[in-house]
Short mmCIF file of C-alpha atoms in Angstrom, two decimals:
data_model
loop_
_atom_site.label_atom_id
_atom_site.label_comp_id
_atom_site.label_asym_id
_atom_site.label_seq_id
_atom_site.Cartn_x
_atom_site.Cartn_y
_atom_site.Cartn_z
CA UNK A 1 2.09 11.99 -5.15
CA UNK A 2 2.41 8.19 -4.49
CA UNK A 3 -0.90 5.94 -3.70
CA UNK A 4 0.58 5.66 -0.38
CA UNK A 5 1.64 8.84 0.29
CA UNK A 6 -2.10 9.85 -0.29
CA UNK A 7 -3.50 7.37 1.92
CA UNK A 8 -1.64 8.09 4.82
CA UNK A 9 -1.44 11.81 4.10
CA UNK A 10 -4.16 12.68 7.03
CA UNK A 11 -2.85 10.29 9.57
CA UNK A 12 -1.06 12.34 12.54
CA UNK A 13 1.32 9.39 13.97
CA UNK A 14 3.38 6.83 11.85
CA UNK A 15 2.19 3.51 12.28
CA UNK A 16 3.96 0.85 14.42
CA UNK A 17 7.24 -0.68 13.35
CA UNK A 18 7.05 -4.98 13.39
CA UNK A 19 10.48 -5.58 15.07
CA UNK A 20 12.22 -8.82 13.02
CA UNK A 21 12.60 -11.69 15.54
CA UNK A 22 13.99 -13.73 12.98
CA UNK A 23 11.66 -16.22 14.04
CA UNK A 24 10.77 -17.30 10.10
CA UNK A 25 7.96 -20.03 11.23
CA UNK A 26 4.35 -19.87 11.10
CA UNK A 27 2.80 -18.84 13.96
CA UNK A 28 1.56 -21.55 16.26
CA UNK A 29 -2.06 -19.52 17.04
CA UNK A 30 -3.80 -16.34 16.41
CA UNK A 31 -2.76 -14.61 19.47
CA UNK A 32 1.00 -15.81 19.03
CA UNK A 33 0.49 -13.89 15.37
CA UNK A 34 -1.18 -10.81 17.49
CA UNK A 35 2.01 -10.56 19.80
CA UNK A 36 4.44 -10.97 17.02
CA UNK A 37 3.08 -7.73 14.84
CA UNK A 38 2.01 -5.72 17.60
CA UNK A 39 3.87 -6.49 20.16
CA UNK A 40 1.10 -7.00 22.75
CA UNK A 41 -0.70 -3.35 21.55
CA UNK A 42 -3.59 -4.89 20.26
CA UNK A 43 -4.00 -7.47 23.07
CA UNK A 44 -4.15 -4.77 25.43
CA UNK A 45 -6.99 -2.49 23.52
CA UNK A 46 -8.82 -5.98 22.83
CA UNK A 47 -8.64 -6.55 26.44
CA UNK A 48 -10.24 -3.15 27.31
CA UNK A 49 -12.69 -2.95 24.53
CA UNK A 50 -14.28 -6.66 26.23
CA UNK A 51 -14.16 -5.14 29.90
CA UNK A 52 -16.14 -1.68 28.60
CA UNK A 53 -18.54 -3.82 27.07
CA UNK A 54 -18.77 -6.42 29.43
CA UNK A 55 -19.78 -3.00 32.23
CA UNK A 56 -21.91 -1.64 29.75
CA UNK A 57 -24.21 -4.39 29.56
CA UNK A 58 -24.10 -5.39 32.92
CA UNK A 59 -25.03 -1.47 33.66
CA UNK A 60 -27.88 -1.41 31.02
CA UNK A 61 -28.81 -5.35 31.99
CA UNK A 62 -28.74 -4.51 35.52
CA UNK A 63 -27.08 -8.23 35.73
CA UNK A 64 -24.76 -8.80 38.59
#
């Protein structure tokens, strides 16, 4: 069995295919780089992870 083959041997879903925009520069800034291999995916959970903590603390805080 191939090294990668066993790493990814438990995983239930394939990961995410980078679509070529044949766009061959650098990206300009981090979150250009985020849309470019994820297409926005990772924005989005970011977004959500910051707005469950942000109403966690403010429900533990009791800040308003």
């Amino acid at each position: 069995m191939k090294a990668i083959e066993m790493i990814t041997s438990g995983f239930t879903q394939k990961p995410r295919e980078v679509v070529k925009t044949g766009d061959d520069s650098a990206a300009s800034s981090l979150l250009t780089y985020v849309r470019r291999m994820t297409g926005w995916h990772q924005v989005a959970v970011c977004t959500l992870a910051a707005l469950v903590v942000r109403v966690t603390l403010r429900l533990i805080c009791g800040g308003s």
